Every structure is written in structure tokens, then in C-alpha cells.
Coordinates of C-alpha atoms in Angstrom, one line a residue:
M1 CA -0.2 0.4 -0.3
E2 CA 3.2 2.5 0.9
L3 CA 4.3 1.6 -2.0
E4 CA 1.4 2.6 -4.1
F5 CA 1.3 5.4 -2.2
N6 CA 4.8 6.6 -3.4
K7 CA 5.1 6.0 -6.5
R8 CA 0.9 7.9 -7.7
L9 CA 3.1 10.8 -5.9
K10 CA 6.0 11.0 -8.2
K11 CA 3.5 11.3 -10.6
N12 CA 1.2 13.8 -9.4
K13 CA 4.8 15.6 -9.2
K14 CA 5.5 14.8 -13.3
K15 CA 2.2 15.1 -13.3
H16 CA 1.6 18.8 -12.3
P17 CA 4.6 20.3 -12.8
V18 CA 2.8 24.1 -12.9
R19 CA 1.0 24.1 -10.2
N20 CA 3.2 22.8 -7.5
I21 CA 5.5 25.2 -8.5
I22 CA 2.6 27.5 -8.6
L23 CA 1.4 26.8 -4.8
I24 CA 5.8 26.4 -3.7
I25 CA 6.1 30.2 -4.5
L26 CA 2.6 31.7 -3.2
A27 CA 3.5 29.1 0.6
L28 CA 7.2 31.3 -0.3
L29 CA 4.8 34.9 -0.6
I30 CA 3.0 33.7 2.6
V31 CA 5.5 34.5 4.4
G32 CA 7.3 36.9 2.9
G33 CA 4.3 38.6 3.7
A34 CA 3.7 37.8 7.3
S35 CA 8.0 38.9 7.9
A36 CA 6.6 42.7 6.2
L37 CA 3.6 42.1 8.3
Y38 CA 5.6 41.2 11.5
V39 CA 9.3 43.8 10.8
N40 CA 6.6 47.2 9.8
H41 CA 4.6 46.1 13.0
R42 CA 7.7 46.3 15.4
G43 CA 9.7 49.3 13.9
Y44 CA 6.2 51.5 13.9
S45 CA 6.6 50.8 17.5
A46 CA 8.2 52.2 20.9
K47 CA 11.9 51.8 20.3
N48 CA 12.1 51.6 24.2
P49 CA 8.9 51.0 25.8
D50 CA 10.9 50.8 29.1
D51 CA 12.7 53.9 28.6
M52 CA 10.6 56.4 29.7
S53 CA 13.5 60.2 28.9
L54 CA 12.7 62.5 27.9
T55 CA 14.2 64.5 24.7
E56 CA 13.2 67.7 23.0
V57 CA 13.9 68.1 19.7
K58 CA 13.0 70.9 17.1
V59 CA 10.5 71.2 14.7
S60 CA 11.2 73.6 12.5
S61 CA 8.2 75.6 9.7
S62 CA 11.0 74.1 6.2
D63 CA 11.2 70.1 8.5
S64 CA 9.2 67.4 6.3
I65 CA 8.4 64.2 7.5
S66 CA 11.2 62.8 6.3
Q67 CA 13.5 65.1 7.7
V68 CA 11.2 65.3 11.7
G69 CA 11.5 61.7 11.6
K70 CA 15.9 62.0 11.2
K71 CA 15.9 64.3 13.3
L72 CA 14.1 61.5 16.0
Q73 CA 15.5 58.8 14.9
K74 CA 19.5 60.5 15.2
K75 CA 18.5 61.2 18.8
G76 CA 17.7 57.1 19.9
L77 CA 13.3 58.3 19.9
I78 CA 12.3 56.1 17.5
R79 CA 14.5 53.0 15.1
N80 CA 14.1 54.4 11.9
E81 CA 12.7 58.1 9.7
R82 CA 11.4 55.3 6.9
Y83 CA 8.4 54.3 9.2
L84 CA 7.4 57.9 10.2
T85 CA 7.8 58.1 6.6
R86 CA 4.9 55.4 5.6
Y87 CA 2.7 56.4 8.3
A88 CA 2.4 59.6 7.3
K89 CA 1.8 57.9 3.7
R90 CA -0.3 55.6 4.7
Y91 CA -2.8 57.8 7.0
G92 CA -2.5 60.7 5.3
A93 CA -0.5 62.9 6.1
K94 CA -1.4 66.1 8.4
S95 CA -0.3 69.7 9.0
I96 CA 4.2 69.1 11.4
K97 CA 3.9 72.8 13.6
S98 CA 6.8 73.8 14.2
G99 CA 8.6 74.4 18.1
T100 CA 10.0 72.2 20.5
Y101 CA 8.6 68.4 21.5
L102 CA 8.9 66.2 24.3
F103 CA 9.7 62.6 23.3
S104 CA 10.7 59.5 24.5
P105 CA 11.5 55.8 23.1
V106 CA 8.5 54.6 24.3
Q107 CA 6.2 56.5 22.0
S108 CA 5.1 53.9 19.2
I109 CA 5.3 55.2 15.3
D110 CA 1.7 56.7 15.4
N111 CA 2.2 58.4 18.6
V112 CA 5.1 60.6 17.6
Y113 CA 2.7 61.6 14.7
E114 CA -0.5 63.0 16.4
E115 CA 1.6 64.9 18.8
L116 CA 3.2 66.3 16.1
A117 CA 0.0 67.2 14.2
Q118 CA -1.6 68.7 17.8
G119 CA 1.5 71.5 18.0
P120 CA 4.9 71.4 20.1
E121 CA 2.7 72.7 23.4
E122 CA 0.7 69.7 24.1
T123 CA 1.8 67.3 26.4
P124 CA 3.3 64.3 24.7
V125 CA 0.6 61.7 23.1
L126 CA 1.1 57.7 25.4
D127 CA -0.3 55.4 24.6
S128 CA -2.5 54.4 27.9
G129 CA -1.0 53.2 30.6
Y130 CA 1.9 55.5 30.4
T131 CA 1.2 58.6 33.1
Y132 CA 2.4 62.0 32.3
I133 CA 3.4 65.3 34.9
D134 CA 4.2 68.2 33.7
G135 CA 6.7 70.0 36.2
N136 CA 4.1 73.4 35.1
K137 CA 1.2 72.2 36.9
T138 CA 0.3 71.7 40.2
A139 CA -0.3 68.6 43.4
A140 CA -4.0 69.5 42.5
Q141 CA -3.9 69.2 38.7
T142 CA -2.1 66.6 38.8
A143 CA -3.1 64.7 41.1
G144 CA -6.0 63.1 39.9
T145 CA -4.3 61.7 36.7
M146 CA -1.9 60.4 38.8
A147 CA -4.1 58.5 41.9
D148 CA -6.8 57.5 38.9
A149 CA -3.7 55.2 37.0
A150 CA -2.4 54.0 40.7
N151 CA -5.7 53.3 42.0
V152 CA -5.4 55.5 45.2
S153 CA -7.8 58.4 46.6
K154 CA -7.2 61.7 45.4
T155 CA -7.2 63.1 47.9
D156 CA -5.7 61.1 50.0
L157 CA -3.1 61.7 47.0
L158 CA -2.4 64.8 48.2
K159 CA -2.7 64.5 52.1
A160 CA -0.3 63.0 51.6
Y161 CA 2.3 65.7 49.9
S162 CA 2.6 66.7 52.9
D163 CA 2.3 64.4 55.1
K164 CA 4.7 65.0 58.2
D165 CA 6.1 62.4 58.9
L166 CA 6.0 61.1 55.9
I167 CA 8.6 64.5 55.3
K168 CA 10.3 63.6 58.2
E169 CA 10.1 58.8 56.8
M170 CA 12.0 59.9 53.2
K171 CA 13.8 62.9 55.1
E172 CA 15.9 59.7 57.3
K173 CA 15.7 57.3 54.0
Y174 CA 17.3 60.3 51.0
P175 CA 18.9 63.1 53.4
K176 CA 20.1 64.6 50.2
L177 CA 16.6 65.1 48.1
F178 CA 16.2 67.5 51.3
L179 CA 19.8 69.0 51.0
N180 CA 18.7 73.2 51.1
A181 CA 15.0 72.7 50.8
K182 CA 13.1 75.4 51.5
S183 CA 10.7 75.6 54.5
D184 CA 7.7 74.8 52.7
L185 CA 8.7 72.4 50.9
T186 CA 5.9 69.4 50.2
L187 CA 6.5 65.7 48.5
Y188 CA 4.9 67.3 45.5
D189 CA 8.7 69.9 45.2
L190 CA 10.4 66.6 44.5
V191 CA 7.7 64.5 42.0
M192 CA 10.2 64.9 39.1
P193 CA 8.2 65.7 36.0
G194 CA 7.9 63.4 33.3
I195 CA 6.7 60.1 32.0
Y196 CA 5.7 57.3 34.9
K197 CA 4.2 53.5 34.2
L198 CA 2.0 53.5 37.1
K199 CA 0.8 50.2 38.5
D200 CA -2.2 49.9 41.6
E201 CA -1.1 50.7 44.3
K202 CA -1.8 49.9 48.1
S203 CA -2.1 53.8 49.1
A204 CA -1.5 57.3 48.7
D205 CA 1.6 56.6 51.0
A206 CA 2.7 53.0 49.1
L207 CA 2.2 56.0 45.6
V208 CA 4.9 59.0 47.0
R209 CA 7.3 56.5 48.5
D210 CA 7.9 55.2 44.4
L211 CA 8.0 58.6 42.9
I212 CA 10.6 60.3 46.3
K213 CA 12.2 56.8 45.6
R214 CA 12.6 57.5 41.9
T215 CA 13.4 61.4 42.3
N216 CA 16.7 59.6 44.3
K217 CA 17.2 57.8 42.3
E218 CA 17.9 59.9 39.5
M219 CA 19.1 62.6 41.5
K220 CA 22.6 61.3 42.5
D221 CA 24.7 62.9 39.9
Y222 CA 23.4 65.9 40.2
Y223 CA 24.1 66.1 44.6
P224 CA 27.6 66.7 44.7
E225 CA 27.1 70.4 42.6
L226 CA 24.2 70.6 44.8
K227 CA 25.7 70.3 47.9
S228 CA 28.7 72.6 47.0
N229 CA 26.7 75.1 45.6
G230 CA 23.8 75.4 47.5
I231 CA 21.1 74.9 45.1
P232 CA 18.2 72.8 46.7
V233 CA 17.1 70.2 44.3
S234 CA 14.3 70.6 43.8
T235 CA 15.4 72.6 40.6
A236 CA 17.7 69.7 39.6
V237 CA 14.2 68.7 39.7
L238 CA 12.0 71.3 37.1
L239 CA 14.4 70.6 34.6
A240 CA 13.8 66.6 34.0
E241 CA 11.9 67.9 30.4
N242 CA 14.2 70.8 30.0
G243 CA 17.4 68.9 28.6
G244 CA 18.1 67.5 32.9
K245 CA 21.2 67.3 33.9
T246 CA 23.4 68.2 31.1
E247 CA 21.1 71.7 30.6
F248 CA 21.0 71.7 34.2
D249 CA 25.4 71.8 34.2
R250 CA 25.0 74.7 31.1
R251 CA 22.9 76.6 33.5
L252 CA 25.4 76.3 36.1
A253 CA 28.4 76.9 33.9
F254 CA 26.3 80.2 32.7
I255 CA 26.3 81.1 36.6
K256 CA 29.9 80.7 36.8
K257 CA 31.4 82.2 34.8
I258 CA 29.6 86.2 34.8
A259 CA 29.3 85.4 39.1
S260 CA 33.1 86.6 39.6
Y261 CA 32.7 89.7 37.9
A262 CA 28.9 90.7 39.3
Q263 CA 30.7 90.6 42.4
Q264 CA 33.1 93.0 40.7
L265 CA 30.6 95.8 39.3
K266 CA 28.8 95.3 42.5
K267 CA 32.1 96.6 44.6
D268 CA 31.3 99.9 41.2
Y269 CA 29.1 100.2 41.5
G270 CA 27.3 98.6 44.5
I271 CA 24.3 97.1 42.1
L272 CA 23.8 93.3 43.9
P273 CA 26.0 90.5 42.5
S274 CA 22.1 88.6 43.1
I275 CA 19.8 90.2 41.0
S276 CA 22.8 91.2 37.8
I277 CA 22.8 87.5 37.2
A278 CA 19.5 86.7 38.1
Q279 CA 18.1 90.1 35.2
A280 CA 20.7 88.1 33.0
I281 CA 20.1 85.2 33.3
H282 CA 16.2 85.8 32.8
E283 CA 16.0 88.6 30.4
S284 CA 18.3 86.0 28.4
N285 CA 17.2 83.6 28.7
W286 CA 20.5 81.3 30.2
D287 CA 21.7 82.9 27.5
D288 CA 20.2 81.2 24.6
S289 CA 18.4 83.8 22.7
A290 CA 19.6 85.4 19.5
L291 CA 20.9 88.9 21.1
S292 CA 22.9 87.6 23.9
S293 CA 24.9 84.5 22.4
K294 CA 25.3 86.6 19.3
Y295 CA 25.7 90.0 20.3
N296 CA 25.8 89.9 24.1
N297 CA 22.8 91.8 24.4
F298 CA 22.2 89.6 28.4
Y299 CA 20.3 92.4 29.5
G300 CA 17.5 94.2 26.1
V301 CA 18.8 96.6 26.6
K302 CA 17.9 99.0 23.1
T303 CA 18.8 102.5 21.4
D304 CA 18.8 105.1 18.8
D305 CA 21.8 103.9 17.7
T306 CA 21.8 103.3 13.8
T307 CA 25.1 104.6 12.5
T308 CA 27.9 102.9 14.1
G309 CA 26.9 99.6 13.6
K310 CA 26.5 98.7 17.5
S311 CA 22.9 98.0 16.6
V312 CA 20.5 95.4 16.3
V313 CA 16.9 95.2 15.0
L314 CA 15.6 92.3 16.1
E315 CA 12.0 91.3 18.1
T316 CA 10.8 91.6 21.6
Q317 CA 8.0 91.2 23.5
E318 CA 6.8 93.5 26.1
V319 CA 3.4 93.5 28.5
E320 CA 0.9 96.8 27.7
N321 CA -1.6 97.4 29.3
G322 CA -1.5 94.0 30.0
V323 CA -1.5 92.3 27.5
T324 CA 1.3 90.8 25.3
V325 CA 2.7 91.9 21.7
T326 CA 5.3 91.9 19.9
K327 CA 6.9 94.4 18.6
K328 CA 9.9 95.4 15.8
A329 CA 12.6 97.5 18.4
R330 CA 16.6 98.5 18.3
F331 CA 19.5 96.6 20.5
A332 CA 23.1 97.4 20.8
V333 CA 25.0 94.7 20.5
Y334 CA 28.0 94.4 22.5
A335 CA 32.3 93.8 22.9
S336 CA 31.6 91.6 25.4
Y337 CA 29.6 89.7 28.4
K338 CA 30.8 92.4 30.2
D339 CA 30.7 95.1 28.3
S340 CA 26.9 94.7 28.4
M341 CA 27.1 93.6 32.1
K342 CA 29.0 96.9 32.9
A343 CA 26.2 98.5 30.6
H344 CA 23.7 98.1 32.8
A345 CA 24.9 98.4 35.8
K346 CA 26.1 102.1 34.0
T347 CA 22.6 102.7 33.5
L348 CA 20.9 101.5 36.5
V349 CA 23.1 104.2 38.8
N350 CA 22.4 106.6 35.9
G351 CA 19.3 106.3 35.2
N352 CA 18.3 107.8 31.9
T353 CA 18.6 111.0 30.1
W354 CA 15.2 112.9 31.8
N355 CA 15.4 111.3 35.1
A356 CA 19.1 110.5 36.9
N357 CA 17.0 109.3 39.8
Q358 CA 15.4 106.8 37.4
F359 CA 16.2 103.6 39.4
K360 CA 17.9 105.3 42.6
D361 CA 14.8 101.9 44.6
V362 CA 16.3 99.4 42.9
I363 CA 20.4 100.6 43.5
A364 CA 19.0 101.6 47.8
A365 CA 18.1 98.3 48.6
T366 CA 20.0 96.8 50.9
N367 CA 18.7 92.7 49.7
Y368 CA 17.2 91.2 46.6
K369 CA 13.5 91.1 47.1
D370 CA 13.5 94.3 47.4
A371 CA 16.0 95.8 45.1
A372 CA 13.1 93.1 42.7
Q373 CA 10.5 95.2 42.8
A374 CA 12.1 98.3 42.7
L375 CA 12.6 96.8 39.1
Y376 CA 9.0 97.5 38.6
D377 CA 7.9 100.2 41.0
D378 CA 10.6 102.4 39.2
S379 CA 9.6 101.0 35.7
Y380 CA 12.6 99.1 34.1
A381 CA 10.0 96.2 33.3
T382 CA 6.8 96.7 32.1
D383 CA 6.0 93.5 33.8
P384 CA 3.8 92.8 37.2
N385 CA 5.1 89.3 37.1
Y386 CA 8.7 90.4 36.3
P387 CA 9.8 90.8 41.0
A388 CA 8.4 86.9 41.4
A389 CA 10.6 85.8 38.1
I390 CA 13.7 87.6 39.0
I391 CA 12.8 86.7 43.0
R392 CA 12.1 82.6 42.0
I393 CA 15.5 82.8 40.5
I394 CA 17.7 83.7 42.5
Q395 CA 15.7 81.6 45.3
N396 CA 16.0 78.2 42.8
W397 CA 19.6 78.9 42.3
N398 CA 20.8 79.8 45.6
L399 CA 21.9 83.7 43.5
V400 CA 22.6 85.2 47.1
Q401 CA 24.9 83.4 47.7
Y402 CA 27.1 86.0 45.8
D403 CA 25.9 88.7 47.7
K404 CA 28.5 88.2 50.1

């Protein structure tokens, strides 16, 4: 029987060679298609579902979807730019909005594409299972999201942040986290902004313990510099979604660069170094503005000089009648940052052409809080929030140490 079956099989192979070849080809196509489907699925999925770090990516109005994909690939956020390009072609290209985005390796290609379409002002688009905590939001604003994700009470979570016994417990377990801390510090001030993969917790206290544990782990590289410069940990925490350690080091280096000259200006003109430094930080956005980085103008000093070539016309934002408006203005150009700082000190001391005592209250102030308020009262700044911004910078970076 078996011998007869084999004979018939050989006979069929000889009798239908074309059909057999077609069947083989179809089988190969099915296997190949399945393989291609697997590769595409893997390419569209998150590059690393466990890497919840955030990376800034700047997208310009002239960038194509392919160019954006190359930026993301270069920063290690997606596997290959072609997956983003294919996705856009397959589901219909949307208008990409320019700006600075936050992306993470936990985002799939569809997450990335949706975020590019919605714009940089929104929060990162994430799959379910991930929770994003915005560092610009208060404890009350994020409590609902975190409580739902961890399956705990929102009310209990808000209480846990300020619970004295829990604060004491965390302080004993992670003493370095509390170095240079403000007296009104809450545990929410030590919660790292960013992406979390929260699990069900037994209680709100247990959730907070896990949050603080993560902060301590991520802050270890910061501790030496925070301690030596008297800077609170909460300052570094705020930078978690804005450049992290790299940005922290850059900002600290900027302070170190101008601090000694600010102290010299105090001897020569009586300006508090903390004010000189904080204003330079605020006006130049940490030396990240074109006016400061290209033209050494740290304080947004304007000029009417159009003949010497020591000026440039740029756009600026000002507050008029409580409304922020964008204008073009002519700004001074300096040969060095020291020239800019000296000009700023002279302006405060000598006033302007119509009032030599314009900034007398700034000069007379003996502490940074009074000096910061005087900058607004004496009309150096038009924004009513300016004093608070200057004070916050001084306190966050312990700039008062340079006043001593």
C-alpha cells in the first residue's frame, strides 16, 4: 500500500509541475508577507517601552516629515525615519507644527505623528499604561491623573504630599534630597516631572514613596554640585523634562561665568550681584537668546544708535495694558558680556536722559527681594510678574551667596 502511494505521489508531481510551482510561490509570498508585516509592526512600535526619558526635539516650519524622522532617529527616539514617513503616507499627511517638542522612546510611531500634528504646546502623546506628569502643573492639577493611574484616592494623595510623618520618613531615608530645601517644601516638589508607568498601589502613601524613590535615583549625579552650590534639589527636579543634567550643567556654568564679574560690579557700582545675575538669566533665557548669544546683550538693552553699527533690529515681546504684544526694536550690540553687564550697572546708577534718579530704589535696596520689586516700581520692567520671576531665579539657584 505504501509503495503504491509513493508511486502515485511521484506521478502527480510529474503530472502537475506548474501547479506545484505556483503553490510553492504562494507559500513563499505568505511567509514573506507575514515577515514583512512583523518587521513593519516592530518598526512602528515603541523603540524602548521601558525608557521613559524625555528628549527635546526642535521642529522648524520648513522641516519635512522625513527630516523630522531623521532628527528623531538621530536622537535614538525611533528605529528609522522611514517608518514615520510611511505612516504619514499611509494615513494621510497632516500639517506639522513647528516648535520644541518632548519625545520619548516609549512612544510608538502613531504617538509621535499625532503629537506632531497637535503641536508642541500639548503634552506628549502616550499609549494607555503610561502617565505624563507636567512640571508646570500644581499638585492639585496632577493628582487626579496620578491617583487614577495608581488606583488610589485623589484626596489621600494630596494629603500625603504634605503629611509631616511621611516627609520625616522620606527625609530620614533620603537625606540628600532635602539639602538646602525651602521651609515650605512638600513631597510634590520632589516629584520628577516626566513619564511614569504606574501600577496599582496599596495606598496614596505607597505611591508617594515610589515617586520619591525614583527622584532619589535620578538625582544621584546632581548631589555633589547641589551641595557645593547650596542649590535645592527641587531646582534640578524642575529641569527633568527640559534638558536634565546637561541643561543643569549648562545653566550652572553660565552662572559661574558671570558671577565673579557681577561681584566686581557691586564694588564699582553697588548693584547686588544676585540681581545682575538673575536679570541676565531672565532677559537672555540663560544665554539662549539670539540677542545674548550673538550680540552679547544680556539685558535686552535698546538703543537709538543707527550709525556706529553697534545695534541690531530684532523682535521682542512686551506687556502693554496687561497684554503681551510682539514688536520690532533696535537693540545694542556689545563686544563682550562684560561690556553688557557694565552698561547695565551704569544704567541703574545713572538713570536715563530724562531722569538721573530713575532707578534709585534699586540702588538703595539692601536685599534682593526689595531690589527685584524696585525694578518694576521704578519702571525698569513693564511686566508686573517680573519681580516674582527674578526672586524665583535667585532662590532656585542660591544666587544670594554672591551678595555676601
